[in-house]
Amino acid sequence: MRAIVVDERKNLAVEEVPTPTPAPGEVLIRVAAAGINRGDVMQRQGLYPPPPGISDIMGLEISGTVVALGPDVAGPALGDEVCALIAGGGYAEYAVAPASQLLPVPAGVTLIDSAALPEVASTVWSTIVTDAGLQAGDLLLVHGGGSGIGTHAIQVAKALGARVAVTVGSEAKAQRCRDLGADIVINYRNQDFAAELAGQVDVILDIMGGSYLSRNIDALAVGGRLVIIGMQGGFTGEANVGALIGKRARIIGLNVRNRPLTGPGSKAEIVAAVVADEWPLIERGLIRPIISAKLPLADADKGQALLESKDSVGKVLLLLDGS
């Protein structure tokens, strides 16, 4: 099969590699589209290696058709059109996925576009809803409002009746966030979100990490929850522990990729919650995939560059058919 590989200079190229075989509990999917995520870029840079036993081919979410079943698979059938959350292997013509991490293509969403959903939906729902307990009337602050995670989080929060503030770096991204329902838009290039929102925010979804830690605590309300899912601003930061205690606030560090397959807090548990609770919101039209570009597989390098540019809002997809 064709797949994207990374050479010693960290360049991306299409090469022929063996087609994977589904292990017990897995299915083989003929990939229609694969989502590009920042985790892929970090893996390419050597900063985010795949978990043990997982393909070193990049790609954390796909859509496509089930073409083979591994042993002990119950539920999925050959020919099913699905999207899937995976730990690697998506930038390829075929990929394996645990059967417990398959999601049906939501009504009203195309098979191709559904590839933009599994990673962001699993990340957003498990962080701001399951772990941080976002409720109607809360104020959510999303850093990187124009990103795939950000555009999805805005929609989830609004569907749940919460208010949303975002930080962005351009007016174009600011307007897209307003169009999606953001109530407060802060351009981090000339505004200080901590000063604008001091003591008001119930939940923060943070991709920056160390450099934003102190100001995130300043922005939190009493009982606020800071959920850190990225480290684009560094691995370490200083925190005013007194302020944290005084606000009875919590700092939560989370990711999805390295969670166990099954059991409490597992990927299977997250996927089940997303299908049960978020998929109906998508099918009602309250949430939709936000896609900046669709590119052929051979343009994976261009896709990753676009994802990191100021011009991208939402997700970038790689298309397998005819690429």
CSV table of C-alpha atoms in Angstrom, one decimal:
chain,number,residue,atom,x,y,z
A,1,MET,CA,0.0,0.0,0.0
A,2,ARG,CA,1.0,3.6,-0.3
A,3,ALA,CA,1.8,5.5,2.8
A,4,ILE,CA,3.6,8.7,4.0
A,5,VAL,CA,7.0,8.0,5.6
A,6,VAL,CA,9.4,10.4,7.2
A,7,ASP,CA,13.0,10.3,6.0
A,8,GLU,CA,16.2,11.1,8.1
A,9,ARG,CA,15.8,14.8,7.2
A,10,LYS,CA,12.2,14.8,8.4
A,11,ASN,CA,10.8,15.2,4.9
A,12,LEU,CA,7.6,13.5,4.0
A,13,ALA,CA,7.3,11.2,1.0
A,14,VAL,CA,4.9,8.6,-0.4
A,15,GLU,CA,6.4,5.0,-0.4
A,16,GLU,CA,5.1,1.5,-0.8
A,17,VAL,CA,4.9,-0.3,2.6
A,18,PRO,CA,3.3,-3.6,3.7
A,19,THR,CA,-0.4,-3.5,4.3
A,20,PRO,CA,-1.2,-4.0,8.0
A,21,THR,CA,-3.0,-7.1,9.3
A,22,PRO,CA,-5.7,-6.6,11.9
A,23,ALA,CA,-4.9,-8.1,15.3
A,24,PRO,CA,-7.5,-9.6,17.7
A,25,GLY,CA,-10.1,-6.9,18.3
A,26,GLU,CA,-9.0,-4.8,15.3
A,27,VAL,CA,-10.4,-4.1,11.9
A,28,LEU,CA,-8.7,-3.1,8.7
A,29,ILE,CA,-10.0,0.0,7.0
A,30,ARG,CA,-9.6,1.2,3.4
A,31,VAL,CA,-8.9,4.8,4.2
A,32,ALA,CA,-10.9,7.5,2.4
A,33,ALA,CA,-9.5,10.5,4.3
A,34,ALA,CA,-7.2,11.1,7.2
A,35,GLY,CA,-7.1,14.2,9.5
A,36,ILE,CA,-3.9,16.1,10.0
A,37,ASN,CA,-3.3,17.0,13.7
A,38,ARG,CA,-0.6,18.9,15.5
A,39,GLY,CA,0.4,15.6,17.2
A,40,ASP,CA,1.5,14.5,13.7
A,41,VAL,CA,3.7,17.5,13.3
A,42,MET,CA,5.2,16.9,16.7
A,43,GLN,CA,5.8,13.2,15.9
A,44,ARG,CA,7.6,14.2,12.7
A,45,GLN,CA,9.8,16.5,14.8
A,46,GLY,CA,10.6,13.6,17.1
A,47,LEU,CA,8.7,15.1,20.0
A,48,TYR,CA,5.7,12.8,20.2
A,49,PRO,CA,6.5,9.2,19.4
A,50,PRO,CA,3.8,6.6,18.9
A,51,PRO,CA,2.9,4.3,21.9
A,52,PRO,CA,4.7,0.9,21.9
A,53,GLY,CA,3.4,-1.4,19.2
A,54,ILE,CA,1.8,1.3,17.2
A,55,SER,CA,2.8,2.1,13.6
A,56,ASP,CA,5.3,4.9,13.1
A,57,ILE,CA,3.2,6.1,10.2
A,58,MET,CA,1.5,9.4,11.2
A,59,GLY,CA,-2.2,9.9,11.4
A,60,LEU,CA,-4.6,9.9,14.4
A,61,GLU,CA,-8.0,9.8,12.8
A,62,ILE,CA,-9.4,8.4,9.6
A,63,SER,CA,-12.6,7.6,7.7
A,64,GLY,CA,-13.2,4.8,5.3
A,65,THR,CA,-14.6,1.3,4.8
A,66,VAL,CA,-14.1,-1.8,6.8
A,67,VAL,CA,-12.5,-4.4,4.6
A,68,ALA,CA,-11.2,-7.1,7.0
A,69,LEU,CA,-11.9,-8.2,10.6
A,70,GLY,CA,-9.4,-9.5,13.0
A,71,PRO,CA,-10.2,-12.3,15.4
A,72,ASP,CA,-12.6,-11.7,18.2
A,73,VAL,CA,-14.3,-8.7,16.6
A,74,ALA,CA,-18.0,-8.3,17.4
A,75,GLY,CA,-20.2,-5.6,15.9
A,76,PRO,CA,-18.5,-4.1,12.9
A,77,ALA,CA,-19.2,-5.8,9.6
A,78,LEU,CA,-17.4,-5.8,6.2
A,79,GLY,CA,-18.4,-2.9,4.1
A,80,ASP,CA,-19.3,-0.6,7.1
A,81,GLU,CA,-18.5,3.0,6.4
A,82,VAL,CA,-16.9,4.4,9.6
A,83,CYS,CA,-14.6,7.0,11.1
A,84,ALA,CA,-12.1,6.0,13.7
A,85,LEU,CA,-9.8,7.2,16.4
A,86,ILE,CA,-6.4,5.6,16.1
A,87,ALA,CA,-3.0,6.0,17.7
A,88,GLY,CA,-1.1,6.1,14.4
A,89,GLY,CA,-1.1,4.8,10.8
A,90,GLY,CA,-3.6,7.1,9.2
A,91,TYR,CA,-1.5,8.6,6.4
A,92,ALA,CA,-1.9,5.4,4.3
A,93,GLU,CA,-4.3,3.6,2.0
A,94,TYR,CA,-5.1,1.1,4.7
A,95,ALA,CA,-5.0,1.4,8.5
A,96,VAL,CA,-6.0,-0.8,11.4
A,97,ALA,CA,-8.2,0.4,14.2
A,98,PRO,CA,-9.5,-1.2,17.4
A,99,ALA,CA,-13.1,-2.1,16.9
A,100,SER,CA,-14.0,-0.2,20.1
A,101,GLN,CA,-12.7,3.0,18.6
A,102,LEU,CA,-14.9,3.0,15.5
A,103,LEU,CA,-17.5,5.6,15.2
A,104,PRO,CA,-20.5,5.7,12.8
A,105,VAL,CA,-20.5,8.4,10.2
A,106,PRO,CA,-23.0,10.9,11.6
A,107,ALA,CA,-26.1,11.6,9.6
A,108,GLY,CA,-25.7,14.7,7.5
A,109,VAL,CA,-21.8,14.3,7.3
A,110,THR,CA,-20.0,12.8,4.3
A,111,LEU,CA,-17.6,9.9,4.7
A,112,ILE,CA,-14.7,12.2,3.7
A,113,ASP,CA,-15.7,15.0,6.1
A,114,SER,CA,-16.2,12.6,9.0
A,115,ALA,CA,-12.4,12.1,9.1
A,116,ALA,CA,-12.2,15.6,10.7
A,117,LEU,CA,-14.2,14.5,13.7
A,118,PRO,CA,-12.7,11.5,15.8
A,119,GLU,CA,-9.6,13.2,17.3
A,120,VAL,CA,-11.2,16.6,18.0
A,121,ALA,CA,-14.4,15.2,19.3
A,122,SER,CA,-12.7,12.7,21.6
A,123,THR,CA,-10.3,15.4,22.9
A,124,VAL,CA,-12.9,18.1,23.4
A,125,TRP,CA,-15.6,16.0,24.9
A,126,SER,CA,-13.3,14.1,27.3
A,127,THR,CA,-11.6,17.3,28.5
A,128,ILE,CA,-14.1,20.1,28.8
A,129,VAL,CA,-17.2,17.9,29.4
A,130,THR,CA,-16.2,14.6,31.1
A,131,ASP,CA,-13.3,15.8,33.1
A,132,ALA,CA,-13.9,19.6,33.6
A,133,GLY,CA,-17.7,19.3,33.8
A,134,LEU,CA,-18.6,22.2,31.5
A,135,GLN,CA,-22.3,23.2,32.1
A,136,ALA,CA,-24.8,25.6,30.6
A,137,GLY,CA,-24.1,29.1,31.8
A,138,ASP,CA,-20.3,28.4,32.3
A,139,LEU,CA,-17.7,30.5,30.6
A,140,LEU,CA,-15.2,28.5,28.6
A,141,LEU,CA,-11.9,30.0,27.4
A,142,VAL,CA,-10.3,28.2,24.4
A,143,HIS,CA,-6.8,29.1,23.5
A,144,GLY,CA,-6.2,28.7,19.7
A,145,GLY,CA,-9.8,29.3,18.8
A,146,GLY,CA,-9.1,28.9,15.1
A,147,SER,CA,-7.6,25.5,15.4
A,148,GLY,CA,-9.3,22.2,14.8
A,149,ILE,CA,-9.7,21.7,18.6
A,150,GLY,CA,-10.7,25.3,19.0
A,151,THR,CA,-13.4,25.4,16.3
A,152,HIS,CA,-14.8,22.2,17.6
A,153,ALA,CA,-14.8,23.3,21.3
A,154,ILE,CA,-16.6,26.5,20.4
A,155,GLN,CA,-19.5,24.5,18.9
A,156,VAL,CA,-19.6,21.9,21.7
A,157,ALA,CA,-19.8,24.6,24.3
A,158,LYS,CA,-22.5,26.6,22.6
A,159,ALA,CA,-24.5,23.4,22.0
A,160,LEU,CA,-24.4,22.8,25.7
A,161,GLY,CA,-25.5,26.3,26.6
A,162,ALA,CA,-22.1,27.7,27.7
A,163,ARG,CA,-20.6,31.0,26.8
A,164,VAL,CA,-17.3,31.0,25.0
A,165,ALA,CA,-14.2,33.2,24.9
A,166,VAL,CA,-11.3,32.4,22.6
A,167,THR,CA,-7.8,33.7,21.9
A,168,VAL,CA,-6.7,34.1,18.3
A,169,GLY,CA,-3.8,35.7,16.4
A,170,SER,CA,-5.6,37.3,13.4
A,171,GLU,CA,-8.8,39.1,12.5
A,172,ALA,CA,-9.7,36.5,10.0
A,173,LYS,CA,-9.6,33.8,12.6
A,174,ALA,CA,-11.4,36.1,15.0
A,175,GLN,CA,-14.3,36.5,12.6
A,176,ARG,CA,-14.5,32.7,11.9
A,177,CYS,CA,-14.8,32.1,15.7
A,178,ARG,CA,-17.5,34.7,16.0
A,179,ASP,CA,-19.4,33.0,13.1
A,180,LEU,CA,-19.2,29.7,15.1
A,181,GLY,CA,-20.7,31.4,18.2
A,182,ALA,CA,-17.8,32.7,20.2
A,183,ASP,CA,-19.0,35.4,22.6
A,184,ILE,CA,-15.7,37.0,23.4
A,185,VAL,CA,-12.7,37.1,21.0
A,186,ILE,CA,-9.3,38.2,22.2
A,187,ASN,CA,-6.4,38.8,19.8
A,188,TYR,CA,-3.4,37.7,21.8
A,189,ARG,CA,-1.1,39.9,19.8
A,190,ASN,CA,-2.5,43.1,21.3
A,191,GLN,CA,-4.7,42.0,24.2
A,192,ASP,CA,-4.0,40.2,27.5
A,193,PHE,CA,-6.6,37.5,28.0
A,194,ALA,CA,-5.8,37.4,31.7
A,195,ALA,CA,-6.6,41.1,32.1
A,196,GLU,CA,-9.7,40.9,30.0
A,197,LEU,CA,-11.1,37.9,31.8
A,198,ALA,CA,-9.6,38.1,35.3
A,199,GLY,CA,-11.5,35.9,37.7
A,200,GLN,CA,-14.3,35.1,35.3
A,201,VAL,CA,-13.5,31.8,33.5
A,202,ASP,CA,-15.0,28.5,34.7
A,203,VAL,CA,-13.1,26.2,32.3
A,204,ILE,CA,-10.0,26.8,30.2
A,205,LEU,CA,-8.9,24.5,27.4
A,206,ASP,CA,-5.2,25.2,27.0
A,207,ILE,CA,-2.8,24.2,24.2
A,208,MET,CA,0.0,26.4,25.4
A,209,GLY,CA,1.2,24.9,28.7
A,210,GLY,CA,4.1,26.6,30.5
A,211,SER,CA,4.0,30.1,29.2
A,212,TYR,CA,0.3,30.6,29.9
A,213,LEU,CA,0.2,28.9,33.3
A,214,SER,CA,0.3,31.9,35.6
A,215,ARG,CA,-2.2,34.0,33.5
A,216,ASN,CA,-4.6,31.1,33.1
A,217,ILE,CA,-4.8,30.9,36.9
A,218,ASP,CA,-5.5,34.7,37.0
A,219,ALA,CA,-8.3,34.2,34.5
A,220,LEU,CA,-10.0,31.4,36.5
A,221,ALA,CA,-13.1,32.0,38.6
A,222,VAL,CA,-13.6,30.4,42.0
A,223,GLY,CA,-13.9,26.7,41.4
A,224,GLY,CA,-12.4,27.0,37.9
A,225,ARG,CA,-10.8,24.2,36.0
A,226,LEU,CA,-7.7,24.6,33.8
A,227,VAL,CA,-7.3,21.7,31.4
A,228,ILE,CA,-3.9,21.6,29.7
A,229,ILE,CA,-3.7,19.4,26.5
A,230,GLY,CA,-0.6,20.9,24.8
A,231,MET,CA,2.8,22.5,25.4
A,232,GLN,CA,3.2,24.8,22.5
A,233,GLY,CA,4.3,27.5,25.0
A,234,GLY,CA,6.8,25.3,26.8
A,235,PHE,CA,7.0,22.4,29.3
A,236,THR,CA,7.4,24.4,32.5
A,237,GLY,CA,5.8,27.6,34.0
A,238,GLU,CA,5.4,29.3,37.4
A,239,ALA,CA,2.1,29.2,39.2
A,240,ASN,CA,0.8,31.3,42.1
A,241,VAL,CA,-0.2,28.4,44.4
A,242,GLY,CA,-1.9,30.8,46.8
A,243,ALA,CA,-4.2,32.1,44.0
A,244,LEU,CA,-4.9,28.5,43.0
A,245,ILE,CA,-5.9,27.5,46.6
A,246,GLY,CA,-7.8,30.7,47.2
A,247,LYS,CA,-9.9,30.0,44.1
A,248,ARG,CA,-10.4,26.3,44.9
A,249,ALA,CA,-9.3,25.8,41.3
A,250,ARG,CA,-8.0,22.7,39.6
A,251,ILE,CA,-5.3,22.1,37.1
A,252,ILE,CA,-5.9,19.0,34.9
A,253,GLY,CA,-3.4,17.5,32.4
A,254,LEU,CA,-4.9,15.3,29.8
A,255,ASN,CA,-4.3,13.6,26.5
A,256,VAL,CA,-6.1,10.9,24.4
A,257,ARG,CA,-3.4,9.1,22.5
A,258,ASN,CA,-1.7,7.3,25.4
A,259,ARG,CA,-4.8,6.2,27.3
A,260,PRO,CA,-5.5,2.5,27.6
A,261,LEU,CA,-7.7,0.8,25.0
A,262,THR,CA,-10.3,-0.3,27.5
A,263,GLY,CA,-11.4,0.3,31.1
A,264,PRO,CA,-12.0,3.5,33.1
A,265,GLY,CA,-10.7,6.6,31.3
A,266,SER,CA,-9.9,4.5,28.2
A,267,LYS,CA,-10.2,5.4,24.6
A,268,ALA,CA,-13.1,3.0,24.3
A,269,GLU,CA,-14.9,4.8,27.1
A,270,ILE,CA,-14.3,8.2,25.4
A,271,VAL,CA,-15.5,7.0,22.0
A,272,ALA,CA,-18.7,5.5,23.5
A,273,ALA,CA,-19.5,8.8,25.3
A,274,VAL,CA,-18.8,10.8,22.1
A,275,VAL,CA,-21.2,8.6,20.1
A,276,ALA,CA,-23.9,8.6,22.7
A,277,ASP,CA,-23.8,12.3,23.7
A,278,GLU,CA,-22.1,14.3,21.0
A,279,TRP,CA,-23.1,12.5,17.8
A,280,PRO,CA,-26.8,13.5,18.3
A,281,LEU,CA,-25.7,17.2,18.5
A,282,ILE,CA,-23.9,16.8,15.2
A,283,GLU,CA,-26.9,15.1,13.6
A,284,ARG,CA,-29.1,18.0,14.8
A,285,GLY,CA,-26.8,20.4,13.0
A,286,LEU,CA,-25.5,22.0,16.2
A,287,ILE,CA,-21.9,20.9,15.5
A,288,ARG,CA,-20.2,20.4,12.2
A,289,PRO,CA,-16.7,19.5,11.0
A,290,ILE,CA,-14.8,22.7,10.2
A,291,ILE,CA,-12.4,21.9,7.3
A,292,SER,CA,-9.8,24.4,6.0
A,293,ALA,CA,-8.5,22.2,3.1
A,294,LYS,CA,-8.6,18.8,1.5
A,295,LEU,CA,-5.4,17.7,-0.2
A,296,PRO,CA,-4.1,14.5,-1.9
A,297,LEU,CA,-1.9,12.1,0.1
A,298,ALA,CA,1.2,13.2,-1.7
A,299,ASP,CA,0.7,16.8,-0.4
A,300,ALA,CA,1.0,15.7,3.3
A,301,ASP,CA,3.9,18.1,3.7
A,302,LYS,CA,1.9,21.0,2.4
A,303,GLY,CA,-1.0,20.0,4.6
A,304,GLN,CA,1.1,20.1,7.8
A,305,ALA,CA,2.5,23.4,6.8
A,306,LEU,CA,-1.0,24.8,6.2
A,307,LEU,CA,-2.1,23.5,9.6
A,308,GLU,CA,0.6,25.5,11.3
A,309,SER,CA,0.0,28.7,9.2
A,310,LYS,CA,-2.1,31.7,10.0
A,311,ASP,CA,-4.3,30.8,7.0
A,312,SER,CA,-5.8,27.6,8.3
A,313,VAL,CA,-9.1,27.5,10.3
A,314,GLY,CA,-10.2,24.1,11.5
A,315,LYS,CA,-8.9,20.8,10.1
A,316,VAL,CA,-6.8,19.8,7.1
A,317,LEU,CA,-7.6,16.5,5.5
A,318,LEU,CA,-5.6,14.1,3.3
A,319,LEU,CA,-7.6,12.3,0.6
A,320,LEU,CA,-6.6,8.8,-0.4
A,321,ASP,CA,-8.9,8.1,-3.4
A,322,GLY,CA,-7.2,9.2,-6.6
A,323,SER,CA,-4.4,10.9,-4.8
